[in-house]
Amino acid sequence: NSYSFIDASVAAGAYNYRLKQIDFDGSFEYSNGLEVVVGAPQSFGLSQNYPNPFNPTTVIEFAIPEASNVKLVVYNMLGQEVATLINRNVEAGSHSVNFDASGLNSGVYIYKLEAADFVQINKMTLMK
């Protein structure tokens, strides 16, 4: 048989996975282990949110190659801060943040990621 599994919540490191087969009589057997090495990203990056346009929630993904203080902020088109999604130390790796804009009006918003010396902004559209 063929099996697949996505473990979306892992940080950089080495992980072991194996299957547990349970028969109808209750007996079970484990498969051989499979080691997976997850490396940290090689560079900083801020991805386009998805879905975009969105209503009222969206996901913002970013990658950082080293642990650092991360600040992820959403601004309206007047440059006023409307939400701080992250403002803390974050471990190296790929991360995602859910943004709920149910309290905001329709329009274009900007999100900005600051981590170490890296700064990047992207636009997103809220359509209610």
mmCIF file with all atom_site columns, C-alpha atoms in Angstrom:
data_model
loop_
_atom_site.group_PDB
_atom_site.id
_atom_site.type_symbol
_atom_site.label_atom_id
_atom_site.label_alt_id
_atom_site.label_comp_id
_atom_site.label_asym_id
_atom_site.label_entity_id
_atom_site.label_seq_id
_atom_site.pdbx_PDB_ins_code
_atom_site.Cartn_x
_atom_site.Cartn_y
_atom_site.Cartn_z
_atom_site.occupancy
_atom_site.B_iso_or_equiv
_atom_site.pdbx_formal_charge
_atom_site.auth_seq_id
_atom_site.auth_comp_id
_atom_site.auth_asym_id
_atom_site.auth_atom_id
_atom_site.pdbx_PDB_model_num
ATOM 1   C CA . ASN A 1 1   ? 0.000   0.000  0.000  1.00 0.00 ? 1   ASN A CA 1
ATOM 2   C CA . SER A 1 2   ? 0.966   3.616  -0.361 1.00 0.00 ? 2   SER A CA 1
ATOM 3   C CA . TYR A 1 3   ? 0.601   6.118  2.481  1.00 0.00 ? 3   TYR A CA 1
ATOM 4   C CA . SER A 1 4   ? 1.203   9.840  2.799  1.00 0.00 ? 4   SER A CA 1
ATOM 5   C CA . PHE A 1 5   ? 1.253   12.204 5.751  1.00 0.00 ? 5   PHE A CA 1
ATOM 6   C CA . ILE A 1 6   ? 1.959   15.926 6.038  1.00 0.00 ? 6   ILE A CA 1
ATOM 7   C CA . ASP A 1 7   ? 3.306   17.144 9.371  1.00 0.00 ? 7   ASP A CA 1
ATOM 8   C CA . ALA A 1 8   ? 2.931   20.893 8.942  1.00 0.00 ? 8   ALA A CA 1
ATOM 9   C CA . SER A 1 9   ? 3.956   21.914 12.458 1.00 0.00 ? 9   SER A CA 1
ATOM 10  C CA . VAL A 1 10  ? 7.596   20.893 12.607 1.00 0.00 ? 10  VAL A CA 1
ATOM 11  C CA . ALA A 1 11  ? 10.620  23.082 13.214 1.00 0.00 ? 11  ALA A CA 1
ATOM 12  C CA . ALA A 1 12  ? 14.061  22.461 11.767 1.00 0.00 ? 12  ALA A CA 1
ATOM 13  C CA . GLY A 1 13  ? 15.529  19.179 13.018 1.00 0.00 ? 13  GLY A CA 1
ATOM 14  C CA . ALA A 1 14  ? 15.497  15.414 12.511 1.00 0.00 ? 14  ALA A CA 1
ATOM 15  C CA . TYR A 1 15  ? 12.288  13.406 12.974 1.00 0.00 ? 15  TYR A CA 1
ATOM 16  C CA . ASN A 1 16  ? 11.458  9.691  12.920 1.00 0.00 ? 16  ASN A CA 1
ATOM 17  C CA . TYR A 1 17  ? 8.127   8.409  11.607 1.00 0.00 ? 17  TYR A CA 1
ATOM 18  C CA . ARG A 1 18  ? 6.686   4.900  11.474 1.00 0.00 ? 18  ARG A CA 1
ATOM 19  C CA . LEU A 1 19  ? 3.319   3.275  10.853 1.00 0.00 ? 19  LEU A CA 1
ATOM 20  C CA . LYS A 1 20  ? 1.346   1.208  13.309 1.00 0.00 ? 20  LYS A CA 1
ATOM 21  C CA . GLN A 1 21  ? -0.738  -1.453 11.586 1.00 0.00 ? 21  GLN A CA 1
ATOM 22  C CA . ILE A 1 22  ? -3.662  -2.726 13.661 1.00 0.00 ? 22  ILE A CA 1
ATOM 23  C CA . ASP A 1 23  ? -5.321  -5.941 12.499 1.00 0.00 ? 23  ASP A CA 1
ATOM 24  C CA . PHE A 1 24  ? -8.979  -6.836 12.942 1.00 0.00 ? 24  PHE A CA 1
ATOM 25  C CA . ASP A 1 25  ? -8.100  -9.150 15.858 1.00 0.00 ? 25  ASP A CA 1
ATOM 26  C CA . GLY A 1 26  ? -6.448  -6.251 17.715 1.00 0.00 ? 26  GLY A CA 1
ATOM 27  C CA . SER A 1 27  ? -2.872  -7.332 17.158 1.00 0.00 ? 27  SER A CA 1
ATOM 28  C CA . PHE A 1 28  ? -0.503  -4.702 15.831 1.00 0.00 ? 28  PHE A CA 1
ATOM 29  C CA . GLU A 1 29  ? 2.905   -4.276 14.280 1.00 0.00 ? 29  GLU A CA 1
ATOM 30  C CA . TYR A 1 30  ? 5.134   -1.259 13.675 1.00 0.00 ? 30  TYR A CA 1
ATOM 31  C CA . SER A 1 31  ? 6.846   -0.546 10.376 1.00 0.00 ? 31  SER A CA 1
ATOM 32  C CA . ASN A 1 32  ? 10.516  0.334  10.107 1.00 0.00 ? 32  ASN A CA 1
ATOM 33  C CA . GLY A 1 33  ? 11.231  3.932  11.043 1.00 0.00 ? 33  GLY A CA 1
ATOM 34  C CA . LEU A 1 34  ? 11.802  6.618  8.441  1.00 0.00 ? 34  LEU A CA 1
ATOM 35  C CA . GLU A 1 35  ? 14.052  9.545  9.363  1.00 0.00 ? 35  GLU A CA 1
ATOM 36  C CA . VAL A 1 36  ? 13.238  12.937 7.861  1.00 0.00 ? 36  VAL A CA 1
ATOM 37  C CA . VAL A 1 37  ? 15.582  15.892 8.235  1.00 0.00 ? 37  VAL A CA 1
ATOM 38  C CA . VAL A 1 38  ? 13.947  19.311 8.026  1.00 0.00 ? 38  VAL A CA 1
ATOM 39  C CA . GLY A 1 39  ? 16.405  22.109 7.423  1.00 0.00 ? 39  GLY A CA 1
ATOM 40  C CA . ALA A 1 40  ? 15.962  25.765 8.199  1.00 0.00 ? 40  ALA A CA 1
ATOM 41  C CA . PRO A 1 41  ? 15.258  28.052 5.250  1.00 0.00 ? 41  PRO A CA 1
ATOM 42  C CA . GLN A 1 42  ? 18.343  29.495 3.571  1.00 0.00 ? 42  GLN A CA 1
ATOM 43  C CA . SER A 1 43  ? 16.985  33.052 3.434  1.00 0.00 ? 43  SER A CA 1
ATOM 44  C CA . PHE A 1 44  ? 14.340  35.362 4.851  1.00 0.00 ? 44  PHE A CA 1
ATOM 45  C CA . GLY A 1 45  ? 11.073  35.478 2.945  1.00 0.00 ? 45  GLY A CA 1
ATOM 46  C CA . LEU A 1 46  ? 7.521   36.755 3.144  1.00 0.00 ? 46  LEU A CA 1
ATOM 47  C CA . SER A 1 47  ? 4.965   34.995 0.967  1.00 0.00 ? 47  SER A CA 1
ATOM 48  C CA . GLN A 1 48  ? 1.818   36.402 -0.570 1.00 0.00 ? 48  GLN A CA 1
ATOM 49  C CA . ASN A 1 49  ? -1.156  35.756 1.679  1.00 0.00 ? 49  ASN A CA 1
ATOM 50  C CA . TYR A 1 50  ? -3.751  33.205 0.589  1.00 0.00 ? 50  TYR A CA 1
ATOM 51  C CA . PRO A 1 51  ? -6.472  33.373 -0.318 1.00 0.00 ? 51  PRO A CA 1
ATOM 52  C CA . ASN A 1 52  ? -6.202  36.845 -1.775 1.00 0.00 ? 52  ASN A CA 1
ATOM 53  C CA . PRO A 1 53  ? -8.666  38.538 -2.016 1.00 0.00 ? 53  PRO A CA 1
ATOM 54  C CA . PHE A 1 54  ? -10.054 37.131 1.233  1.00 0.00 ? 54  PHE A CA 1
ATOM 55  C CA . ASN A 1 55  ? -13.138 37.367 3.458  1.00 0.00 ? 55  ASN A CA 1
ATOM 56  C CA . PRO A 1 56  ? -12.630 37.547 6.422  1.00 0.00 ? 56  PRO A CA 1
ATOM 57  C CA . THR A 1 57  ? -9.604  35.292 7.131  1.00 0.00 ? 57  THR A CA 1
ATOM 58  C CA . THR A 1 58  ? -6.333  34.704 5.333  1.00 0.00 ? 58  THR A CA 1
ATOM 59  C CA . VAL A 1 59  ? -2.993  32.998 5.971  1.00 0.00 ? 59  VAL A CA 1
ATOM 60  C CA . ILE A 1 60  ? 0.366   34.783 5.881  1.00 0.00 ? 60  ILE A CA 1
ATOM 61  C CA . GLU A 1 61  ? 3.504   32.631 5.616  1.00 0.00 ? 61  GLU A CA 1
ATOM 62  C CA . PHE A 1 62  ? 7.105   33.647 6.222  1.00 0.00 ? 62  PHE A CA 1
ATOM 63  C CA . ALA A 1 63  ? 10.506  31.986 6.542  1.00 0.00 ? 63  ALA A CA 1
ATOM 64  C CA . ILE A 1 64  ? 13.472  32.943 8.694  1.00 0.00 ? 64  ILE A CA 1
ATOM 65  C CA . PRO A 1 65  ? 16.871  31.198 8.531  1.00 0.00 ? 65  PRO A CA 1
ATOM 66  C CA . GLU A 1 66  ? 17.852  32.036 12.118 1.00 0.00 ? 66  GLU A CA 1
ATOM 67  C CA . ALA A 1 67  ? 16.041  32.658 15.388 1.00 0.00 ? 67  ALA A CA 1
ATOM 68  C CA . SER A 1 68  ? 15.280  36.355 15.705 1.00 0.00 ? 68  SER A CA 1
ATOM 69  C CA . ASN A 1 69  ? 12.770  38.875 16.944 1.00 0.00 ? 69  ASN A CA 1
ATOM 70  C CA . VAL A 1 70  ? 9.943   38.960 14.401 1.00 0.00 ? 70  VAL A CA 1
ATOM 71  C CA . LYS A 1 71  ? 7.374   41.685 13.971 1.00 0.00 ? 71  LYS A CA 1
ATOM 72  C CA . LEU A 1 72  ? 4.465   41.159 11.562 1.00 0.00 ? 72  LEU A CA 1
ATOM 73  C CA . VAL A 1 73  ? 2.099   44.136 11.365 1.00 0.00 ? 73  VAL A CA 1
ATOM 74  C CA . VAL A 1 74  ? -0.921  45.001 9.191  1.00 0.00 ? 74  VAL A CA 1
ATOM 75  C CA . TYR A 1 75  ? -1.538  48.595 8.071  1.00 0.00 ? 75  TYR A CA 1
ATOM 76  C CA . ASN A 1 76  ? -4.376  50.311 6.234  1.00 0.00 ? 76  ASN A CA 1
ATOM 77  C CA . MET A 1 77  ? -3.653  52.440 3.159  1.00 0.00 ? 77  MET A CA 1
ATOM 78  C CA . LEU A 1 78  ? -3.300  55.538 5.359  1.00 0.00 ? 78  LEU A CA 1
ATOM 79  C CA . GLY A 1 79  ? -0.345  53.883 7.080  1.00 0.00 ? 79  GLY A CA 1
ATOM 80  C CA . GLN A 1 80  ? -2.241  53.335 10.331 1.00 0.00 ? 80  GLN A CA 1
ATOM 81  C CA . GLU A 1 81  ? -1.493  50.110 12.179 1.00 0.00 ? 81  GLU A CA 1
ATOM 82  C CA . VAL A 1 82  ? -4.627  47.946 12.342 1.00 0.00 ? 82  VAL A CA 1
ATOM 83  C CA . ALA A 1 83  ? -3.183  44.701 13.758 1.00 0.00 ? 83  ALA A CA 1
ATOM 84  C CA . THR A 1 84  ? 0.035   43.303 15.203 1.00 0.00 ? 84  THR A CA 1
ATOM 85  C CA . LEU A 1 85  ? 0.119   39.598 14.368 1.00 0.00 ? 85  LEU A CA 1
ATOM 86  C CA . ILE A 1 86  ? 3.540   38.763 15.828 1.00 0.00 ? 86  ILE A CA 1
ATOM 87  C CA . ASN A 1 87  ? 5.980   40.716 17.974 1.00 0.00 ? 87  ASN A CA 1
ATOM 88  C CA . ARG A 1 88  ? 8.259   38.176 19.662 1.00 0.00 ? 88  ARG A CA 1
ATOM 89  C CA . ASN A 1 89  ? 11.299  35.963 19.257 1.00 0.00 ? 89  ASN A CA 1
ATOM 90  C CA . VAL A 1 90  ? 10.667  33.188 16.717 1.00 0.00 ? 90  VAL A CA 1
ATOM 91  C CA . GLU A 1 91  ? 12.749  30.092 15.995 1.00 0.00 ? 91  GLU A CA 1
ATOM 92  C CA . ALA A 1 92  ? 14.282  29.516 12.564 1.00 0.00 ? 92  ALA A CA 1
ATOM 93  C CA . GLY A 1 93  ? 11.972  27.828 10.069 1.00 0.00 ? 93  GLY A CA 1
ATOM 94  C CA . SER A 1 94  ? 8.837   28.325 8.028  1.00 0.00 ? 94  SER A CA 1
ATOM 95  C CA . HIS A 1 95  ? 5.852   29.784 9.847  1.00 0.00 ? 95  HIS A CA 1
ATOM 96  C CA . SER A 1 96  ? 2.248   30.710 9.097  1.00 0.00 ? 96  SER A CA 1
ATOM 97  C CA . VAL A 1 97  ? -0.123  33.124 10.804 1.00 0.00 ? 97  VAL A CA 1
ATOM 98  C CA . ASN A 1 98  ? -3.902  33.287 10.469 1.00 0.00 ? 98  ASN A CA 1
ATOM 99  C CA . PHE A 1 99  ? -5.264  36.815 10.136 1.00 0.00 ? 99  PHE A CA 1
ATOM 100 C CA . ASP A 1 100 ? -8.920  37.458 10.975 1.00 0.00 ? 100 ASP A CA 1
ATOM 101 C CA . ALA A 1 101 ? -10.035 40.785 9.510  1.00 0.00 ? 101 ALA A CA 1
ATOM 102 C CA . SER A 1 102 ? -13.707 40.473 10.450 1.00 0.00 ? 102 SER A CA 1
ATOM 103 C CA . GLY A 1 103 ? -13.516 43.795 12.327 1.00 0.00 ? 103 GLY A CA 1
ATOM 104 C CA . LEU A 1 104 ? -12.081 45.689 9.346  1.00 0.00 ? 104 LEU A CA 1
ATOM 105 C CA . ASN A 1 105 ? -13.684 47.328 6.320  1.00 0.00 ? 105 ASN A CA 1
ATOM 106 C CA . SER A 1 106 ? -13.224 46.109 2.764  1.00 0.00 ? 106 SER A CA 1
ATOM 107 C CA . GLY A 1 107 ? -10.139 47.471 1.067  1.00 0.00 ? 107 GLY A CA 1
ATOM 108 C CA . VAL A 1 108 ? -6.430  47.043 0.431  1.00 0.00 ? 108 VAL A CA 1
ATOM 109 C CA . TYR A 1 109 ? -4.133  46.459 3.392  1.00 0.00 ? 109 TYR A CA 1
ATOM 110 C CA . ILE A 1 110 ? -0.364  46.178 3.687  1.00 0.00 ? 110 ILE A CA 1
ATOM 111 C CA . TYR A 1 111 ? 1.452   43.672 5.868  1.00 0.00 ? 111 TYR A CA 1
ATOM 112 C CA . LYS A 1 112 ? 5.060   44.170 6.875  1.00 0.00 ? 112 LYS A CA 1
ATOM 113 C CA . LEU A 1 113 ? 7.561   41.617 8.194  1.00 0.00 ? 113 LEU A CA 1
ATOM 114 C CA . GLU A 1 114 ? 10.629  42.744 10.136 1.00 0.00 ? 114 GLU A CA 1
ATOM 115 C CA . ALA A 1 115 ? 13.159  40.139 11.283 1.00 0.00 ? 115 ALA A CA 1
ATOM 116 C CA . ALA A 1 116 ? 16.843  40.858 12.023 1.00 0.00 ? 116 ALA A CA 1
ATOM 117 C CA . ASP A 1 117 ? 17.911  43.219 9.192  1.00 0.00 ? 117 ASP A CA 1
ATOM 118 C CA . PHE A 1 118 ? 15.188  41.935 6.835  1.00 0.00 ? 118 PHE A CA 1
ATOM 119 C CA . VAL A 1 119 ? 12.114  44.033 5.982  1.00 0.00 ? 119 VAL A CA 1
ATOM 120 C CA . GLN A 1 120 ? 9.484   43.174 3.367  1.00 0.00 ? 120 GLN A CA 1
ATOM 121 C CA . ILE A 1 121 ? 5.942   44.349 2.667  1.00 0.00 ? 121 ILE A CA 1
ATOM 122 C CA . ASN A 1 122 ? 3.088   42.846 0.642  1.00 0.00 ? 122 ASN A CA 1
ATOM 123 C CA . LYS A 1 123 ? -0.452  43.948 -0.192 1.00 0.00 ? 123 LYS A CA 1
ATOM 124 C CA . MET A 1 124 ? -3.663  42.040 0.433  1.00 0.00 ? 124 MET A CA 1
ATOM 125 C CA . THR A 1 125 ? -7.300  42.752 -0.401 1.00 0.00 ? 125 THR A CA 1
ATOM 126 C CA . LEU A 1 126 ? -10.232 42.271 1.957  1.00 0.00 ? 126 LEU A CA 1
ATOM 127 C CA . MET A 1 127 ? -13.546 41.937 0.106  1.00 0.00 ? 127 MET A CA 1
ATOM 128 C CA . LYS A 1 128 ? -16.684 41.638 2.204  1.00 0.00 ? 128 LYS A CA 1
#
